[in-house]
Every structure is written in C-alpha cells, then in structure tokens.
CSV table of C-alpha atoms in Angstrom, one decimal:
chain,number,residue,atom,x,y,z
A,1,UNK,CA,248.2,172.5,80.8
A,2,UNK,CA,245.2,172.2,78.8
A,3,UNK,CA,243.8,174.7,76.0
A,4,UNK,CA,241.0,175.2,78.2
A,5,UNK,CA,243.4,176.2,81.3
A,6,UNK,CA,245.4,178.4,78.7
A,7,UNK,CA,242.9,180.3,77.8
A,8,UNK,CA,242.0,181.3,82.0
A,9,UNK,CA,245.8,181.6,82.8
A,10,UNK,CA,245.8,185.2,82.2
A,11,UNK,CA,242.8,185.4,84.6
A,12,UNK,CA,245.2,184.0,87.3
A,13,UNK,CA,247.8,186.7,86.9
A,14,UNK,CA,246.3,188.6,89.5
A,15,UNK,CA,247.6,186.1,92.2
A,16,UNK,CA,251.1,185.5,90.7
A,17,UNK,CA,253.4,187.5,92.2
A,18,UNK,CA,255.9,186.7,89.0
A,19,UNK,CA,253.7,188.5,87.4
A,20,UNK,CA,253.1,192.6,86.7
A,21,UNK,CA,249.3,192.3,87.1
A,22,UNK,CA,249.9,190.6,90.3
A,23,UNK,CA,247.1,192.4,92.6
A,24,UNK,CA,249.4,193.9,95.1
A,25,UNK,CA,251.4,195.6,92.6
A,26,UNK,CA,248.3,196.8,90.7
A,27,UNK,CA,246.8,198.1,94.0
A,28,UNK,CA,250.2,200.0,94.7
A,29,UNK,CA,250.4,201.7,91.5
A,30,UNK,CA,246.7,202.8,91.5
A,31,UNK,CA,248.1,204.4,95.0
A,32,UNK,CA,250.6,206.2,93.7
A,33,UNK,CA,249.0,207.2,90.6
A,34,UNK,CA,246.3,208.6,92.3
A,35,UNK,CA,249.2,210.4,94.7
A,36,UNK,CA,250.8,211.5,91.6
A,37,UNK,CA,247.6,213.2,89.6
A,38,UNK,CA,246.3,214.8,92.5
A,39,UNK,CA,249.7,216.5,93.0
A,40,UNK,CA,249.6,217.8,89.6
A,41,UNK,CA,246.2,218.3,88.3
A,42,UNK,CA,245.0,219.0,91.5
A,43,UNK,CA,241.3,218.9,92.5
A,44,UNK,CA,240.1,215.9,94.9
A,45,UNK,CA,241.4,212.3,94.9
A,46,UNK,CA,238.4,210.6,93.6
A,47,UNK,CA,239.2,212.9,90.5
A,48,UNK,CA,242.4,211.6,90.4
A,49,UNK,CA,241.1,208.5,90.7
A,50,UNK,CA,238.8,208.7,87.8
A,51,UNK,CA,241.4,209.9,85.3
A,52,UNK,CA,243.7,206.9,86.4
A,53,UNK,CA,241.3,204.5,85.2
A,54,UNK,CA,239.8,206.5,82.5
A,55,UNK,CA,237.4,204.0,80.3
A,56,UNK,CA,238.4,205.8,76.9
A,57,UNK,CA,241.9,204.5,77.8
A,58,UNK,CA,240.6,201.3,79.1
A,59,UNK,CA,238.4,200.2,76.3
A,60,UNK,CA,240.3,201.5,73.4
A,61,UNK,CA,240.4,199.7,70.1
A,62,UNK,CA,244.7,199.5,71.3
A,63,UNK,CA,243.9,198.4,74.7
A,64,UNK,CA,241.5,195.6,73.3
A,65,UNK,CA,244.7,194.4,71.1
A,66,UNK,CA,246.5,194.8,74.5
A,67,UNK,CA,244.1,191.6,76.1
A,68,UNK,CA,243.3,190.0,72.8
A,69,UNK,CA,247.5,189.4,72.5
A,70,UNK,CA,247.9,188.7,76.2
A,71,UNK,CA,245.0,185.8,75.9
A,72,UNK,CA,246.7,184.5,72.6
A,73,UNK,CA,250.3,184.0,74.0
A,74,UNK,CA,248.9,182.5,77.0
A,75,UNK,CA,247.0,179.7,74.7
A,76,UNK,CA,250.3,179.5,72.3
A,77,UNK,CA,252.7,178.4,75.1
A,78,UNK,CA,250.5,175.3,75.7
A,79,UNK,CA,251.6,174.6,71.9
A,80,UNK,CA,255.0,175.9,71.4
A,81,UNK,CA,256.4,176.0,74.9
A,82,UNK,CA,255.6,172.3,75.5
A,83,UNK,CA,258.2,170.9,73.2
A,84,UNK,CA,260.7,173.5,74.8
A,85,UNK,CA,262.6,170.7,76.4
A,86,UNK,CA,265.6,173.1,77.5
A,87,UNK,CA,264.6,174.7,81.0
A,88,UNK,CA,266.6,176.6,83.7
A,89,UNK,CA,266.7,173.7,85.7
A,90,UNK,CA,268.5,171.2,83.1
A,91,UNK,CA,270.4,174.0,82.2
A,92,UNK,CA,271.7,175.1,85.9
A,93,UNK,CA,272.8,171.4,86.0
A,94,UNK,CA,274.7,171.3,82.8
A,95,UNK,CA,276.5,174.4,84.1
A,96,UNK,CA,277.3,172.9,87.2
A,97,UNK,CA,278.4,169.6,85.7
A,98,UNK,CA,280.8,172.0,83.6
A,99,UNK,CA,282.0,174.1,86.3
A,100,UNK,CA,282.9,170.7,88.3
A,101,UNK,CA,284.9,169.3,85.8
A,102,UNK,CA,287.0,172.2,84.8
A,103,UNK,CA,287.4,172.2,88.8
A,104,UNK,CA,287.0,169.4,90.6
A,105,UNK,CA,288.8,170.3,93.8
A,106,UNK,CA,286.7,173.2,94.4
A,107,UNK,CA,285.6,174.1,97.9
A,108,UNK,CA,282.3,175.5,98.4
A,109,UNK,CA,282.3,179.1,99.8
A,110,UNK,CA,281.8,179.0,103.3
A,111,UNK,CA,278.4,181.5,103.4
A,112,UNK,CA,275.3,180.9,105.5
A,113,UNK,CA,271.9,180.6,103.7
A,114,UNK,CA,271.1,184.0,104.6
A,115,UNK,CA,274.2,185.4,102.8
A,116,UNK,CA,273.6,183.2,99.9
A,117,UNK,CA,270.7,184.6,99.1
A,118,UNK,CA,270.9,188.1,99.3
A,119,UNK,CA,273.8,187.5,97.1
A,120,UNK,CA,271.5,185.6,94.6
A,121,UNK,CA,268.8,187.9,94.9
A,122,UNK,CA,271.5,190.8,93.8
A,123,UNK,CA,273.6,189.0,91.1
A,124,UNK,CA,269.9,187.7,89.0
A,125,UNK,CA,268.3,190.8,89.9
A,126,UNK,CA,271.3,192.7,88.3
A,127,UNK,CA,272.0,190.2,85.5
A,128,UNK,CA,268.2,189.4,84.3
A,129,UNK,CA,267.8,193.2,83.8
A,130,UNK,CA,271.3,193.5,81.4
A,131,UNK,CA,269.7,190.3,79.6
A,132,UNK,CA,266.5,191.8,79.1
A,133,UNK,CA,268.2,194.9,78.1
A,134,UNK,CA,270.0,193.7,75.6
A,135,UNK,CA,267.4,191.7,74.1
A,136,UNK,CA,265.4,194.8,74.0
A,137,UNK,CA,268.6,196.6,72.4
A,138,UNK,CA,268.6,194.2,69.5
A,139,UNK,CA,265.1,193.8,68.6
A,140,UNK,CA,265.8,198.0,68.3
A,141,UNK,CA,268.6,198.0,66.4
A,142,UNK,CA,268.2,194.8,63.6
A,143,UNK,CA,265.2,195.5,61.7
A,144,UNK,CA,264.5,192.2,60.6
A,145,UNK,CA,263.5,191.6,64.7
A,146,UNK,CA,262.1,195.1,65.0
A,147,UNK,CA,259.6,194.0,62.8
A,148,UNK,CA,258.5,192.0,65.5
A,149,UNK,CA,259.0,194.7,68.3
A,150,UNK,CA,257.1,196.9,66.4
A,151,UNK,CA,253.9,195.7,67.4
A,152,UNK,CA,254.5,196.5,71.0
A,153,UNK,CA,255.3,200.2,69.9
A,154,UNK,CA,251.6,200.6,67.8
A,155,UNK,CA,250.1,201.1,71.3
A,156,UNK,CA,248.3,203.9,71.0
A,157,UNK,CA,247.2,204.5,74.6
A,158,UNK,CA,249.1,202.8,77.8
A,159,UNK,CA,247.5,200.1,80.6
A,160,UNK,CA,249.4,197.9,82.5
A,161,UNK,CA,248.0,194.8,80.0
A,162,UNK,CA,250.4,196.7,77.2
A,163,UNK,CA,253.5,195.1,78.7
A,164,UNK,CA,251.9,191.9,77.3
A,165,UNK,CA,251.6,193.7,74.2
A,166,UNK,CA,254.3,191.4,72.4
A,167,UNK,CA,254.1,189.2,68.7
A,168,UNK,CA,254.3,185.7,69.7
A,169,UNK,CA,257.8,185.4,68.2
A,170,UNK,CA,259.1,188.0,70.6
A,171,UNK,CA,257.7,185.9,73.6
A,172,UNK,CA,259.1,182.9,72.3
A,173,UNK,CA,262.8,184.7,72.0
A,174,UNK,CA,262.0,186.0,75.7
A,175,UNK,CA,261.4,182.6,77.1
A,176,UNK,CA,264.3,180.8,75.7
A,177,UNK,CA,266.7,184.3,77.1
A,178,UNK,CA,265.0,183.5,80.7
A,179,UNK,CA,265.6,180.0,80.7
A,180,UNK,CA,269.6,180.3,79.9
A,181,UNK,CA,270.0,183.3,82.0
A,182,UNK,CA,268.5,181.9,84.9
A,183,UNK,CA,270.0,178.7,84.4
A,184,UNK,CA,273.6,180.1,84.3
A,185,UNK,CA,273.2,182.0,86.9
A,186,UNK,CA,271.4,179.2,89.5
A,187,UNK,CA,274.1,176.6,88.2
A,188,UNK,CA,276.8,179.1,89.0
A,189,UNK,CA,275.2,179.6,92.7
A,190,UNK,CA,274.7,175.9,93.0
A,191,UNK,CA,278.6,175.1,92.0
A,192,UNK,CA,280.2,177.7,94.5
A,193,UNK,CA,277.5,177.0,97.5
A,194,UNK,CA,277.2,173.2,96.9
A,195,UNK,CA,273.3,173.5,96.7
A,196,UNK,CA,273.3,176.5,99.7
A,197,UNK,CA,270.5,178.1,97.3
A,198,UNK,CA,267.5,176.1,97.1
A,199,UNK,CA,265.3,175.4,94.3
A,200,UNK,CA,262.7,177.9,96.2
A,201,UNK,CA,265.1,180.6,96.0
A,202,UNK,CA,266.2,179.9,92.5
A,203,UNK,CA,262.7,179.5,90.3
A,204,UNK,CA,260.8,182.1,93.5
A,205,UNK,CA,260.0,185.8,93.5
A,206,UNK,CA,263.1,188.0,93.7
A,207,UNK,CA,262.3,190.1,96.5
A,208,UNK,CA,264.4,193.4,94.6
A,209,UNK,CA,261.8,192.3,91.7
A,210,UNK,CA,258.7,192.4,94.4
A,211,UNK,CA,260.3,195.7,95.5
A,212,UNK,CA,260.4,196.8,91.7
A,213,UNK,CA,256.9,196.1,91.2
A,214,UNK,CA,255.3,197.2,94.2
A,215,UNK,CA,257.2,200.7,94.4
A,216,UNK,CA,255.0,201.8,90.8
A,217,UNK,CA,256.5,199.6,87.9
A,218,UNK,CA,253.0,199.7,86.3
A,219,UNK,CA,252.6,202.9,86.0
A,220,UNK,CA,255.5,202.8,82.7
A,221,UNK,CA,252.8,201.5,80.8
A,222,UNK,CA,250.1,204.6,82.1
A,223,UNK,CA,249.8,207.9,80.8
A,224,UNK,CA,251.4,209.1,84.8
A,225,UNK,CA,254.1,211.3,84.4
A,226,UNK,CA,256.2,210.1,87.2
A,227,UNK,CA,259.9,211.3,86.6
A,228,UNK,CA,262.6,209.9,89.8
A,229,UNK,CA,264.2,213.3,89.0
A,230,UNK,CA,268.3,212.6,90.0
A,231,UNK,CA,267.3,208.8,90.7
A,232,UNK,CA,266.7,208.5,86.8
A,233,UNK,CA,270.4,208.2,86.6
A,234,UNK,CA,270.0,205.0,88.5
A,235,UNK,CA,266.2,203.3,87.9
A,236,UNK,CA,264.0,203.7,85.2
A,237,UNK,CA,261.1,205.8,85.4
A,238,UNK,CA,257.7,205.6,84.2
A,239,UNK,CA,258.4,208.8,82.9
A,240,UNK,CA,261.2,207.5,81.4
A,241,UNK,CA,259.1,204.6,79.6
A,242,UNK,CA,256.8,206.5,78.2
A,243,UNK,CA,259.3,208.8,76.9
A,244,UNK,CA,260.7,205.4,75.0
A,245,UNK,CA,257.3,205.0,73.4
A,246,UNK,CA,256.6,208.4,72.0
A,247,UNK,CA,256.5,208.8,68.2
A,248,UNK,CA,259.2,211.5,68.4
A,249,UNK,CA,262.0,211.4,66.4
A,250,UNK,CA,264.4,212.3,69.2
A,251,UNK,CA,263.0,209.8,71.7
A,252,UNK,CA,263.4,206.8,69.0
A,253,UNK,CA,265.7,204.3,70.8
A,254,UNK,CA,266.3,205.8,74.0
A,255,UNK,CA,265.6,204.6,77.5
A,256,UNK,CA,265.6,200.8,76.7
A,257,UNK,CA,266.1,200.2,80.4
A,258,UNK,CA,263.9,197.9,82.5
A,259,UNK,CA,264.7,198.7,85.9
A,260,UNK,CA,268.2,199.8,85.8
A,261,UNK,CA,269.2,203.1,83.6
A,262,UNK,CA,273.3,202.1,83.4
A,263,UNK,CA,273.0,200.1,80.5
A,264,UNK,CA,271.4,203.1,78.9
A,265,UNK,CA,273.8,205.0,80.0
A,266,UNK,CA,276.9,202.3,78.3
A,267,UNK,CA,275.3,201.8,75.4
A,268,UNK,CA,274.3,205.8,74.8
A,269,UNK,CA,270.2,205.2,74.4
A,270,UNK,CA,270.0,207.4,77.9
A,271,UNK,CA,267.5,210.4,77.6
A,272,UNK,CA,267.1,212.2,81.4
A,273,UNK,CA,263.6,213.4,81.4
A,274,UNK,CA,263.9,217.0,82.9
A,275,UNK,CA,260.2,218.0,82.6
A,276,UNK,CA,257.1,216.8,81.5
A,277,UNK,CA,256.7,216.6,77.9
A,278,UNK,CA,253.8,215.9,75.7
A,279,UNK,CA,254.1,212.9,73.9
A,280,UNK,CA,252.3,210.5,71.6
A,281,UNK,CA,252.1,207.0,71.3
A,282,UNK,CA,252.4,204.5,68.7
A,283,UNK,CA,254.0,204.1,65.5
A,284,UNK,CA,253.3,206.5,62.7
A,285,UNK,CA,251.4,204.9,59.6
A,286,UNK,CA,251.0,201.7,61.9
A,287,UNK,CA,247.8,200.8,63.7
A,288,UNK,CA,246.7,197.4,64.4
A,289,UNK,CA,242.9,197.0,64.5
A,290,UNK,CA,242.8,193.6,65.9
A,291,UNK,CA,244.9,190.2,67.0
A,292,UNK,CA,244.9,189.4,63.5
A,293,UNK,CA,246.7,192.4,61.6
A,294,UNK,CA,249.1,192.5,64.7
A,295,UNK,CA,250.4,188.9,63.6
A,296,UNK,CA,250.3,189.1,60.6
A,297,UNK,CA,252.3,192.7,60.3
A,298,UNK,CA,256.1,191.4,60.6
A,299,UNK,CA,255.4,189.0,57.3
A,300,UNK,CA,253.5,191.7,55.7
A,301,UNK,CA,256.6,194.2,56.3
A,302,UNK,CA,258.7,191.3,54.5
A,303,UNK,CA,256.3,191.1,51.7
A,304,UNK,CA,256.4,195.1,51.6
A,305,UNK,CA,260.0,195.1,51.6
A,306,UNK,CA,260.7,192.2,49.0
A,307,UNK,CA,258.2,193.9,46.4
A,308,UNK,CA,260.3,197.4,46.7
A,309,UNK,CA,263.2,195.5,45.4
A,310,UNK,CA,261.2,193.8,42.4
C-alpha cells in the first residue's frame, strides 16, 4: 500500500463491510435514528432527520479530531503495520501445527460445511467480543494505558467517525489482539475440521457482526438515546455507550461491553440504563484541539506525572 493509497483508505470504508462506516450500516442507523427521535421528540421525520445529522455536531472542533485521527492511523499502518510479520494466518498455522502434535491421531469431527460455519461464526463472534472487552478493561483499569484511552474519552460530541477516535498506540495494541485471537481461533477450526472452514469464512464478514452493525451499532457513538430496555442484560445499547462516555463520576468504568453486556456483568462494570439521563461527554480538564495535542497527550501526562514527584 502506498502513502498515497493510505491516505484515501478511509474514503473506501464506506464499501467495506468490515468496517462501521460501511454504507449499509450507516443507512440503517440513520433509519432508526430517525425512528427513534421522532418517537421521542415528536414533530415530523424530516425534523428528526435534521437533528440526527445536526452540523454543530458534525463539524465540531471534536468531530474534526474524530477524521483528522481516523486519516492519520490509516497512513501509520502503511509504516508500522508493514513490518508486523505475525498475522492470523501464520498464526492459525502454528496453532494447528501445535494441536497436531500434541495429537496426532486426531479425527476430524464429522460436520458438514454448513454446521462448521455457523459454529465458527458463533465461537469468533462470542470470543472476539470477550477479547475486545478485556482489552478495553485494561486500558480502564492501568493508568499507564489509560493514558492512551483517554483520548477516545475527550470526545466532546459523538458521530459514528469517533469510534476511530483512538491514539495510534492503542490501534497498534488492537491489531496485534485481532491477529492472535483470530488466529487461535481459525487454527483451532482448522485442526478439528481438517480445513472444513475456508480461508473465506475465516478472514470474511461474520454474518452475527453484519447483523450487529446493521441492527443500529452506530448509533453508540450518536447523541440517540436508544435503551434495549430487558435486552440490555444481554447486548449493549447505544444508550448504554453513551452512558460509558459521560463525565459522571458514577458512570466512570461501567459498560465496557461491545456487543455483549455478560462480561460487564462478570467483571461488575454493568450499569442498566433505566431512563434517559442527561449526560456529558468528554473528559474533564481535557480537550484536544487538534491531531497534534491528541498525540502528544499520553507523553505529556508522563512528563506531568514525573515533575509531581521532583
């Protein structure tokens, strides 16, 4: 990939279904969030519509950090990612290699393609989310990598671009978790189906992450209130989201869910939304004016702390 392709790639997240600003997902939560404002607020859908894509939220000076840190990542993995050697391929094979030589007489299960891949779907689906969870967990609880994960809490108003809202660093640590998680899990499939699981099936589109996204997932990154009511118990809200990135002291930490709320709910970071509550955004005594000060703020949070103890 060249710099000059690096610096378009975000333009082609619109037509990557992998991705959350895939257009089909957009489209769906604009149709629900429309759905959503005109049942509270009233008044006709094109209000609705208007307040969804409200410009003030759109072109705010946090929204412009938003694009400005999407862009950047984008051109850094052309850099940093490159010399990545380790990738879920190698690493499904390594498993497997493992696996066959702590049990060489293994039989492969005897499951049609079909059955295989449902499973697959369910187990990655299932698994990716605890990963992510816990990574998220961490870079909450260790303050040396909350530092980091800080920036993505500064947001000071909510668009679907603030899910790219993350300091390089963070990315970098997300990459490497996807690449052993999905390798694990594909060279696990691959030992116990002798290959029944393609390489489509493996390194495609879950189709429970398709269903994810398209039922609304943008809208946790929105200022929608949409609460699942009971269902929080099970999937995370946007509601719930948004509750995880209010300045409140009582919302600090909670609901570090992706897509499923049981972690939450093991670990004790669950907060069940029961009404709509007024919340603010960001980080207090943190705002990051522009790609620059958003870099540079975990090293300047070093320096602050190593001069305290001078």
């Amino acid at each position: 990939m060249s710099s000059f392709d690096a610096w378009l790639e975000p333009f082609f997240f619109v037509v990557d279904p992998s991705k959350r600003l895939f257009f089909i997902y957009l489209l769906s939560s604009v149709l629900i969030g429309v759905l959503v404002l005109y049942r509270q607020n009233g008044g006709s859908g094109l209000q609705a519509f208007e307040n969804l894509i409200n410009p003030k939220v759109w072109f705010h000076r946090s929204s412009r950090v938003d694009f400005q840190l999407l862009v950047f990542n984008s051109l850094l993995r052309t850099f940093l990612f490159f010399f990545v050697l380790v990738n879920s391929l190698w690493v499904s094979k390594v498993v497997m290699r493992q696996l066959v030589a702590c049990w060489p007489s293994h039989q492969a299960w005897n499951v049609s393609y079909q059955e295989g891949l449902l499973a697959y779907a369910i187990v990655s689906f299932v698994v990716l989310d605890f990963a992510r969870f816990f990574q998220h967990y961490l870079f909450h609880k260790i303050p040396f990598l909350w530092r980091f994960h800080k920036v993505h809490h500064t947001a000071e108003v909510m668009t679907p671009v603030t899910l790219y809202r993350t300091h390089p660093i963070e990315s970098l640590v997300s990459a490497f978790r996807r690449i052993f998680v999905i390798g694990l899990i594909s060279g696990v499939f691959l030992f116990t189906t002798q290959s029944v699981i393609g390489p489509f099936a493996i390194f495609g589109v879950n189709a429970l992450d398709f269903a994810f996204n398209f039922l609304g997932s943008n809208l946790r990154h929105s200022h929608v209130w949409l609460s699942f009511g009971p269902l929080n118990y099970f999937f995370v809200s946007p509601a719930q989201h948004q509750i995880h990135h209010s300045r409140a002291e009582k919302h600090h930490d909670k609901n570090l869910g992706f897509a499923l709320s049981i972690w939450d709910q093991l670990f004790g970071t669950f907060y069940q939304v029961r009404h709509k509550e007024f919340l603010i955004f960001g980080v207090r005594g943190e705002k990051h004016l522009n790609l620059l000060t958003a870099l540079k703020a975990p090293f300047r949070s070093v320096k602050l702390n190593k001069s305290k103890t001078l």
